[in-house]
Amino acid sequence: MDTIASLFSFITTPVSWVIVQFHSVYGQIFGPDTGWAWGLSIVSLVILIRICLIPLFVKQIKATRAMQTLQPEMKKIQERYKNDKQRQSEEMMKLYKESGTNPLSSCLPILAQSPFFFALYHVLNGIATGSTIGVINESLLASARKAHIFGAPLAAKFTDGQAKVEALGASLTDVRVVTAVMIVLMSASQFYTQRQLMTKNVDTTVKTPFMQQQKMLMYVFPVMFAVFGINFPVGVLVYWLTTNVWTMGQQMYVIHNNPTPGSKAQAAYLERLTKHVTNHGKTRNRREKAIVKAIVSKGRDRNDFERKFINGLTKAGLAAQADGTVATSESQAAAQAEDGMSTTTTTTPRRQQPKRQSKAQRQSGGQRQADDPAPSTSLEKSDEPQDDEPQTAEPRDAKPAARQSAKPGSAGRSKAQSGQRKGPQRPKSPSKK
């Protein structure tokens, strides 16, 4: 570990200078030789480093999401060129170039922190051995060796012996208890951070090997921290525990406000956004406008949570616009936005098919038409009696008994009258023949 730390000695002086500056501030409040002054100096160093690494953290989020999106394509390439490793690597690099994704971007924050981590280790190791390093002179070295955090010196380790711990002015029991508690907290915070990422901020609709790798790391990282933690000084444990807590809080903020599409966190976020938009009729800030704009631009490629969000706006009489704003619209435009089409296009309403009537309704309708007087045409005879024809009291449909008697052509005639004749038939007239 000392050999690795010495490789980052070029940054030891800047790190020691930052710690000394923070110590001069906290020393005036808590006292220069107290563990609070030196411990808060290390915490402040972590916060300063993590603030500077926020742009890299944003790149890490984008790279991780892009890698999740590319996992199906990467799997196809691996299956297609499983016997040609060189061609597989070329196709992978081509895919990364076309999508603008770099696999190393997800490791940038960890890589950027490593020089500061090893430089801090080198500084604390110098305090433990009683040698000046960087801008820490003899007086500051003596003050740091007197500083204890809950009874454990900053330079003490879990694996240190009784003689070395007593030389730092502490008991072995205090050092073991404090370092064990800090190692457990460090591992637990790492596990919770990774578990939160896997359970809330991963697209559950896509099952990829990347998810299996993240799930494996969720259990591997805490074990690694526990194993290496017993060899870290108390000051380094303070540094790493603060880093894990910062990462956990930073990730909670990202999951709450900018979740991964298709994840459970997105479902909860869109539910909150729906309530706000339906109550106020508008989006609050640029972040919400960017999310609404992305949902509108997807069209028919929206996931279930995004469709539910559009449906919620539709029920409230609202429609998401292409620029990310929300405006009042008619139900037809909102329904088109739900289907993934443009809200500005209009279509003609669909013509409704007439309801099919039953046989009894058709017969009753025909009877009513027979009872109603119809206008006379040139093809129909008038229903009114003519002047030269005598009127009788015989009903219109009544037939003489003689006509019902058997005649040579009566069978065919009766069949024709019953409507069984082939070919187009002339519509019946209610007039008397």
Coordinates of C-alpha atoms in Angstrom, one line a residue:
M1 CA 0.0 0.0 0.0
D2 CA 2.9 2.4 0.8
T3 CA 4.3 1.8 -2.7
I4 CA 1.0 2.6 -4.4
A5 CA 0.6 5.7 -2.2
S6 CA 4.0 6.9 -3.1
L7 CA 3.1 7.0 -6.7
F8 CA 0.6 9.7 -6.0
S9 CA 3.1 11.8 -3.9
F10 CA 2.8 14.6 -6.5
I11 CA -0.6 15.5 -5.1
T12 CA 0.4 15.0 -1.4
T13 CA 1.4 18.7 -1.0
P14 CA -1.9 20.1 -2.3
V15 CA -4.0 17.7 -0.1
S16 CA -1.9 18.5 3.0
W17 CA -2.3 22.2 2.3
V18 CA -6.1 21.9 2.0
I19 CA -6.3 20.0 5.3
V20 CA -4.1 22.5 7.1
Q21 CA -6.3 25.4 5.9
F22 CA -9.5 23.8 7.1
H23 CA -7.7 22.9 10.4
S24 CA -6.9 26.5 11.0
V25 CA -10.6 27.4 10.7
Y26 CA -11.9 24.5 12.9
G27 CA -9.1 24.8 15.3
Q28 CA -10.3 28.3 16.4
I29 CA -13.7 26.7 17.2
F30 CA -13.0 23.3 18.7
G31 CA -9.3 23.7 19.6
P32 CA -6.2 22.9 17.5
D33 CA -5.4 19.6 19.1
T34 CA -8.9 18.1 19.2
G35 CA -10.2 15.3 17.0
W36 CA -13.1 17.5 15.9
A37 CA -10.8 20.0 14.3
W38 CA -8.8 17.4 12.4
G39 CA -11.8 15.1 11.6
L40 CA -13.9 18.0 10.2
S41 CA -10.9 19.0 8.2
I42 CA -10.9 15.6 6.5
V43 CA -14.7 15.7 6.0
S44 CA -14.4 19.2 4.4
L45 CA -11.7 17.9 2.1
V46 CA -14.1 15.1 0.9
I47 CA -16.9 17.6 0.3
L48 CA -14.6 19.9 -1.6
I49 CA -13.4 17.1 -3.8
R50 CA -16.9 15.7 -4.5
I51 CA -18.2 19.2 -5.4
C52 CA -15.4 19.4 -8.0
L53 CA -16.3 15.9 -9.3
I54 CA -20.0 16.7 -9.9
P55 CA -19.5 17.2 -13.7
L56 CA -17.9 13.8 -13.8
F57 CA -20.8 12.3 -11.8
V58 CA -23.2 13.7 -14.4
K59 CA -21.2 12.0 -17.1
Q60 CA -21.2 8.8 -15.1
I61 CA -25.0 8.8 -14.9
K62 CA -25.4 9.4 -18.7
A63 CA -22.8 6.8 -19.5
T64 CA -24.5 4.2 -17.2
R65 CA -27.9 4.8 -18.8
A66 CA -26.4 4.7 -22.3
M67 CA -24.8 1.4 -21.5
Q68 CA -28.1 0.0 -20.2
T69 CA -29.7 1.0 -23.5
L70 CA -26.9 -0.6 -25.6
Q71 CA -27.0 -3.9 -23.7
P72 CA -29.4 -5.7 -26.1
E73 CA -27.3 -4.6 -29.1
M74 CA -24.1 -5.7 -27.4
K75 CA -25.6 -9.1 -26.7
K76 CA -26.5 -9.5 -30.4
I77 CA -23.0 -8.7 -31.4
Q78 CA -21.6 -11.1 -28.9
E79 CA -23.8 -13.9 -30.2
R80 CA -23.2 -13.1 -33.9
Y81 CA -19.4 -13.0 -33.6
K82 CA -18.8 -15.4 -30.7
N83 CA -16.2 -17.2 -32.7
D84 CA -14.4 -14.1 -33.9
K85 CA -13.1 -12.1 -30.9
Q86 CA -11.4 -9.5 -33.1
R87 CA -14.5 -8.8 -35.2
Q88 CA -16.5 -8.7 -32.0
S89 CA -14.2 -6.0 -30.5
E90 CA -14.4 -4.0 -33.7
E91 CA -18.2 -4.1 -33.8
M92 CA -18.3 -3.1 -30.1
M93 CA -16.1 -0.1 -30.7
K94 CA -18.2 0.9 -33.7
L95 CA -21.4 0.7 -31.6
Y96 CA -19.8 2.9 -28.9
K97 CA -18.7 5.4 -31.5
E98 CA -22.1 5.6 -33.2
S99 CA -23.9 6.0 -29.9
G100 CA -21.3 8.4 -28.4
T101 CA -20.8 6.2 -25.4
N102 CA -17.6 5.4 -23.5
P103 CA -17.6 2.5 -21.1
L104 CA -14.9 4.2 -19.0
S105 CA -17.2 7.2 -18.3
S106 CA -19.0 5.2 -15.6
C107 CA -15.7 4.8 -13.7
L108 CA -14.6 8.5 -14.0
P109 CA -15.5 9.6 -10.4
I110 CA -13.8 6.6 -8.8
L111 CA -10.7 7.1 -11.0
A112 CA -10.6 10.8 -10.3
Q113 CA -10.8 10.3 -6.5
S114 CA -8.0 7.7 -6.3
P115 CA -5.1 10.3 -6.3
F116 CA -6.7 12.2 -3.4
F117 CA -7.4 9.0 -1.6
F118 CA -3.9 7.7 -1.8
A119 CA -2.4 11.1 -1.1
L120 CA -4.5 11.4 2.1
Y121 CA -3.4 7.9 3.1
H122 CA 0.2 9.0 2.6
V123 CA -0.3 12.1 4.8
L124 CA -1.9 10.1 7.6
N125 CA 0.7 7.4 7.4
G126 CA 3.3 10.1 7.8
I127 CA 1.5 11.3 11.0
A128 CA 1.5 7.7 12.3
T129 CA 5.2 7.3 11.7
G130 CA 6.0 10.8 13.1
S131 CA 7.5 12.2 9.8
T132 CA 6.6 15.5 8.3
I133 CA 5.0 15.5 4.9
G134 CA 3.8 18.2 2.5
V135 CA 3.1 21.4 4.4
I136 CA 2.6 19.6 7.7
N137 CA 5.5 20.8 9.9
E138 CA 6.6 19.6 13.4
S139 CA 4.0 21.6 15.3
L140 CA 1.2 20.4 13.1
L141 CA 2.5 16.9 13.3
A142 CA 2.4 16.9 17.1
S143 CA -1.1 18.4 17.1
A144 CA -2.3 15.7 14.7
R145 CA -0.8 12.9 16.8
K146 CA -2.7 14.2 19.8
A147 CA -6.1 14.3 18.0
H148 CA -8.5 11.4 18.8
I149 CA -11.9 10.6 17.3
F150 CA -14.0 8.9 20.0
G151 CA -10.8 7.7 21.7
A152 CA -9.0 6.5 18.5
P153 CA -6.1 8.4 17.0
L154 CA -6.3 9.5 13.4
A155 CA -3.3 7.4 12.4
A156 CA -4.3 4.2 14.2
K157 CA -5.4 1.0 12.4
F158 CA -7.5 -2.0 13.3
T159 CA -4.4 -4.2 12.8
D160 CA -2.1 -2.1 15.0
G161 CA -0.5 -3.8 18.0
Q162 CA -0.7 -2.7 21.6
A163 CA 2.7 -0.9 21.6
K164 CA 2.0 1.2 18.6
V165 CA -1.5 2.2 19.9
E166 CA -0.1 3.1 23.3
A167 CA 2.6 5.2 21.6
L168 CA -0.2 7.3 20.0
G169 CA -1.8 7.7 23.5
A170 CA -4.8 5.4 23.1
S171 CA -6.0 2.0 24.2
L172 CA -6.2 -1.0 21.8
T173 CA -9.9 -1.6 22.8
D174 CA -10.9 1.9 21.8
V175 CA -9.2 1.6 18.5
R176 CA -10.7 -1.8 17.6
V177 CA -14.2 -0.7 18.6
V178 CA -14.1 2.6 16.7
T179 CA -12.5 1.2 13.5
A180 CA -14.9 -1.8 13.5
V181 CA -18.0 0.5 13.8
M182 CA -16.7 2.7 11.0
I183 CA -15.9 -0.3 8.8
V184 CA -19.4 -1.6 9.3
L185 CA -21.0 1.8 8.5
M186 CA -18.8 2.1 5.5
S187 CA -19.8 -1.3 4.1
A188 CA -23.5 -0.8 4.9
S189 CA -23.6 2.6 3.2
Q190 CA -21.9 1.1 0.1
F191 CA -24.4 -1.8 0.0
Y192 CA -27.4 0.5 0.4
T193 CA -26.2 2.8 -2.3
Q194 CA -25.8 -0.1 -4.8
R195 CA -29.1 -1.7 -3.7
Q196 CA -30.9 1.6 -4.2
L197 CA -29.5 1.8 -7.7
M198 CA -30.6 -1.8 -8.5
T199 CA -34.1 -1.8 -7.0
K200 CA -35.3 1.7 -7.9
N201 CA -33.3 3.2 -10.8
V202 CA -32.9 0.3 -13.2
D203 CA -35.2 -0.3 -16.3
T204 CA -37.2 -3.4 -15.3
T205 CA -38.5 -4.0 -18.8
V206 CA -35.0 -4.9 -20.2
K207 CA -33.2 -7.9 -18.7
T208 CA -29.5 -7.6 -19.6
P209 CA -26.2 -9.0 -18.4
F210 CA -25.4 -5.5 -17.2
M211 CA -28.0 -5.8 -14.5
Q212 CA -26.5 -9.1 -13.3
Q213 CA -23.1 -7.5 -13.1
Q214 CA -24.5 -4.6 -11.0
K215 CA -26.2 -7.1 -8.7
M216 CA -23.0 -9.0 -8.2
L217 CA -21.1 -5.7 -7.4
M218 CA -23.8 -4.9 -4.8
Y219 CA -22.4 -7.8 -2.7
V220 CA -18.7 -7.6 -3.8
F221 CA -18.0 -4.0 -2.9
P222 CA -19.1 -4.1 0.7
V223 CA -16.9 -7.2 1.3
M224 CA -14.0 -5.4 -0.4
F225 CA -14.4 -2.4 1.9
A226 CA -14.6 -4.7 5.0
V227 CA -11.4 -6.5 4.0
F228 CA -9.3 -3.4 3.1
G229 CA -10.9 -1.3 5.8
I230 CA -9.0 -3.1 8.6
N231 CA -5.7 -1.8 7.0
F232 CA -6.9 1.8 6.7
P233 CA -6.1 4.5 9.4
V234 CA -9.0 6.1 11.2
G235 CA -8.5 9.3 9.2
V236 CA -8.9 7.3 5.9
L237 CA -12.0 5.6 7.3
V238 CA -13.4 9.0 8.0
Y239 CA -12.6 10.0 4.5
W240 CA -14.2 6.9 2.9
L241 CA -17.2 6.9 5.1
T242 CA -17.9 10.5 4.2
T243 CA -17.5 9.7 0.5
N244 CA -20.0 6.9 0.7
V245 CA -22.5 9.0 2.6
W246 CA -22.1 11.8 0.0
T247 CA -22.5 9.3 -2.9
M248 CA -25.7 7.9 -1.2
G249 CA -27.3 11.3 -0.8
Q250 CA -26.3 12.4 -4.3
Q251 CA -27.7 9.3 -5.8
M252 CA -31.0 9.7 -3.8
Y253 CA -31.3 13.2 -5.2
V254 CA -30.8 12.0 -8.8
I255 CA -33.2 9.1 -8.4
H256 CA -35.8 11.4 -6.9
N257 CA -35.5 14.1 -9.6
N258 CA -34.1 12.5 -12.7
P259 CA -34.8 8.8 -12.7
T260 CA -34.0 6.2 -15.3
P261 CA -36.8 5.7 -17.9
G262 CA -38.7 2.5 -17.2
S263 CA -37.6 2.2 -13.5
K264 CA -39.8 2.3 -10.4
A265 CA -38.3 5.7 -9.6
Q266 CA -39.7 7.0 -12.8
A267 CA -43.2 5.7 -12.0
A268 CA -43.1 7.5 -8.6
Y269 CA -41.7 10.7 -10.2
L270 CA -44.3 10.8 -13.0
E271 CA -47.0 10.2 -10.4
R272 CA -45.9 13.3 -8.4
L273 CA -45.5 15.3 -11.6
T274 CA -49.0 14.4 -12.7
K275 CA -50.5 15.6 -9.5
H276 CA -48.6 18.9 -9.7
V277 CA -49.4 19.6 -13.3
T278 CA -53.1 18.8 -13.0
N279 CA -53.3 21.1 -9.9
H280 CA -51.4 24.0 -11.3
G281 CA -51.7 23.5 -15.1
K282 CA -48.0 24.0 -15.8
T283 CA -44.5 22.6 -15.2
R284 CA -42.3 24.2 -12.6
N285 CA -38.8 24.4 -13.9
R286 CA -36.5 23.5 -16.8
R287 CA -35.9 20.0 -15.5
E288 CA -39.6 19.1 -15.6
K289 CA -39.9 20.7 -19.1
A290 CA -37.0 18.6 -20.3
I291 CA -38.6 15.4 -19.0
V292 CA -42.0 16.2 -20.6
K293 CA -40.3 17.1 -23.8
A294 CA -38.5 13.8 -23.9
I295 CA -41.7 11.9 -23.3
V296 CA -43.5 13.7 -26.1
S297 CA -40.7 13.2 -28.5
K298 CA -40.8 9.4 -28.0
G299 CA -44.3 9.1 -29.5
R300 CA -45.4 5.5 -29.7
D301 CA -42.1 4.3 -28.1
R302 CA -43.2 5.4 -24.6
N303 CA -43.2 3.0 -21.8
D304 CA -46.2 2.1 -19.6
F305 CA -45.3 4.8 -17.0
E306 CA -45.1 7.5 -19.6
R307 CA -48.4 6.5 -21.2
K308 CA -50.0 6.6 -17.8
F309 CA -48.6 10.1 -17.4
I310 CA -50.1 11.2 -20.7
N311 CA -53.4 9.6 -19.8
G312 CA -53.5 11.5 -16.5
L313 CA -53.1 14.8 -18.4
T314 CA -55.8 13.7 -20.8
K315 CA -58.3 13.1 -18.0
A316 CA -57.5 16.6 -16.6
G317 CA -58.1 18.2 -20.1
L318 CA -54.4 18.9 -20.6
A319 CA -51.9 18.0 -23.3
A320 CA -48.1 17.9 -23.2
Q321 CA -46.5 20.1 -25.9
A322 CA -43.4 19.4 -28.0
D323 CA -41.4 22.2 -26.1
G324 CA -42.1 20.6 -22.7
T325 CA -44.9 22.9 -21.6
V326 CA -48.5 21.8 -20.8
A327 CA -51.5 23.5 -22.3
T328 CA -55.3 23.1 -22.2
S329 CA -56.6 21.1 -25.1
E330 CA -59.6 19.4 -26.4
S331 CA -60.2 15.7 -25.7
Q332 CA -59.5 14.8 -29.3
A333 CA -56.0 16.4 -29.3
A334 CA -55.2 14.8 -26.0
A335 CA -56.2 11.4 -27.3
Q336 CA -53.9 11.8 -30.2
A337 CA -51.0 12.7 -27.9
E338 CA -51.8 9.5 -26.0
D339 CA -51.4 7.5 -29.1
G340 CA -48.0 9.1 -29.9
M341 CA -49.3 11.3 -32.8
S342 CA -48.9 15.0 -33.1
T343 CA -51.3 17.1 -31.1
T344 CA -51.7 19.7 -34.0
T345 CA -53.2 17.4 -36.6
T346 CA -56.9 16.9 -36.8
T347 CA -58.9 14.0 -38.2
T348 CA -62.5 13.6 -39.3
P349 CA -64.8 12.0 -36.7
R350 CA -65.5 8.3 -37.2
R351 CA -68.9 7.6 -38.6
Q352 CA -71.0 5.4 -36.4
Q353 CA -72.7 2.3 -37.8
P354 CA -76.5 2.1 -37.4
K355 CA -77.7 -0.3 -34.8
R356 CA -79.0 -3.5 -36.2
Q357 CA -82.7 -4.1 -35.6
S358 CA -84.3 -7.3 -34.6
K359 CA -86.8 -9.2 -36.8
A360 CA -89.8 -8.0 -34.7
Q361 CA -88.6 -4.4 -34.9
R362 CA -88.2 -4.6 -38.7
Q363 CA -91.7 -6.1 -39.0
S364 CA -93.2 -3.4 -36.8
G365 CA -91.4 -0.8 -38.8
G366 CA -92.8 -2.2 -42.0
Q367 CA -96.3 -2.3 -40.6
R368 CA -96.0 1.4 -39.6
Q369 CA -94.8 2.3 -43.1
A370 CA -97.9 0.4 -44.5
D371 CA -100.2 2.4 -42.3
D372 CA -98.7 5.8 -43.1
P373 CA -99.9 7.4 -46.4
A374 CA -97.1 7.5 -49.0
P375 CA -96.8 10.0 -51.9
S376 CA -98.1 8.6 -55.1
T377 CA -95.8 8.1 -58.1
S378 CA -96.2 7.2 -61.7
L379 CA -95.5 3.5 -60.9
E380 CA -98.0 3.3 -58.0
K381 CA -101.7 3.4 -58.1
S382 CA -103.7 5.8 -55.9
D383 CA -105.1 4.4 -52.7
E384 CA -108.1 6.7 -53.0
P385 CA -111.2 5.2 -54.6
Q386 CA -112.0 6.4 -58.1
D387 CA -115.3 8.0 -58.9
D388 CA -116.3 5.4 -61.5
E389 CA -115.5 2.5 -59.2
P390 CA -118.1 1.4 -56.7
Q391 CA -117.0 1.4 -53.1
T392 CA -117.7 -1.7 -51.1
A393 CA -117.4 -2.6 -47.5
E394 CA -115.1 -5.5 -48.2
P395 CA -111.7 -5.1 -46.6
R396 CA -108.8 -4.3 -48.8
D397 CA -106.9 -7.6 -48.1
A398 CA -110.0 -9.7 -48.1
K399 CA -110.0 -12.3 -50.9
P400 CA -113.1 -14.1 -52.3
A401 CA -113.4 -17.7 -51.5
A402 CA -113.5 -18.5 -55.1
R403 CA -110.0 -17.2 -55.6
Q404 CA -108.7 -19.6 -52.9
S405 CA -110.1 -22.6 -54.8
A406 CA -107.8 -24.9 -56.7
K407 CA -106.9 -23.7 -60.2
P408 CA -104.3 -24.9 -62.7
G409 CA -101.8 -22.1 -61.9
S410 CA -102.8 -21.4 -58.3
A411 CA -99.8 -23.0 -56.8
G412 CA -97.3 -21.0 -58.7
R413 CA -99.4 -17.8 -58.3
S414 CA -99.5 -18.3 -54.5
K415 CA -95.8 -18.9 -54.4
A416 CA -95.2 -15.7 -56.3
Q417 CA -97.4 -13.8 -53.9
S418 CA -95.5 -15.1 -50.9
G419 CA -92.3 -13.4 -52.1
Q420 CA -90.5 -16.6 -53.2
R421 CA -90.1 -15.5 -56.9
K422 CA -86.5 -15.3 -58.1
G423 CA -84.9 -12.2 -59.4
P424 CA -85.4 -8.6 -58.5
Q425 CA -88.9 -7.9 -57.2
R426 CA -90.9 -4.8 -57.5
P427 CA -91.6 -3.1 -54.1
K428 CA -95.0 -3.8 -52.8
S429 CA -97.5 -1.0 -52.8
P430 CA -99.9 -0.5 -50.0
S431 CA -102.6 0.2 -52.7
K432 CA -105.2 -2.3 -53.6
K433 CA -104.6 -4.3 -56.8

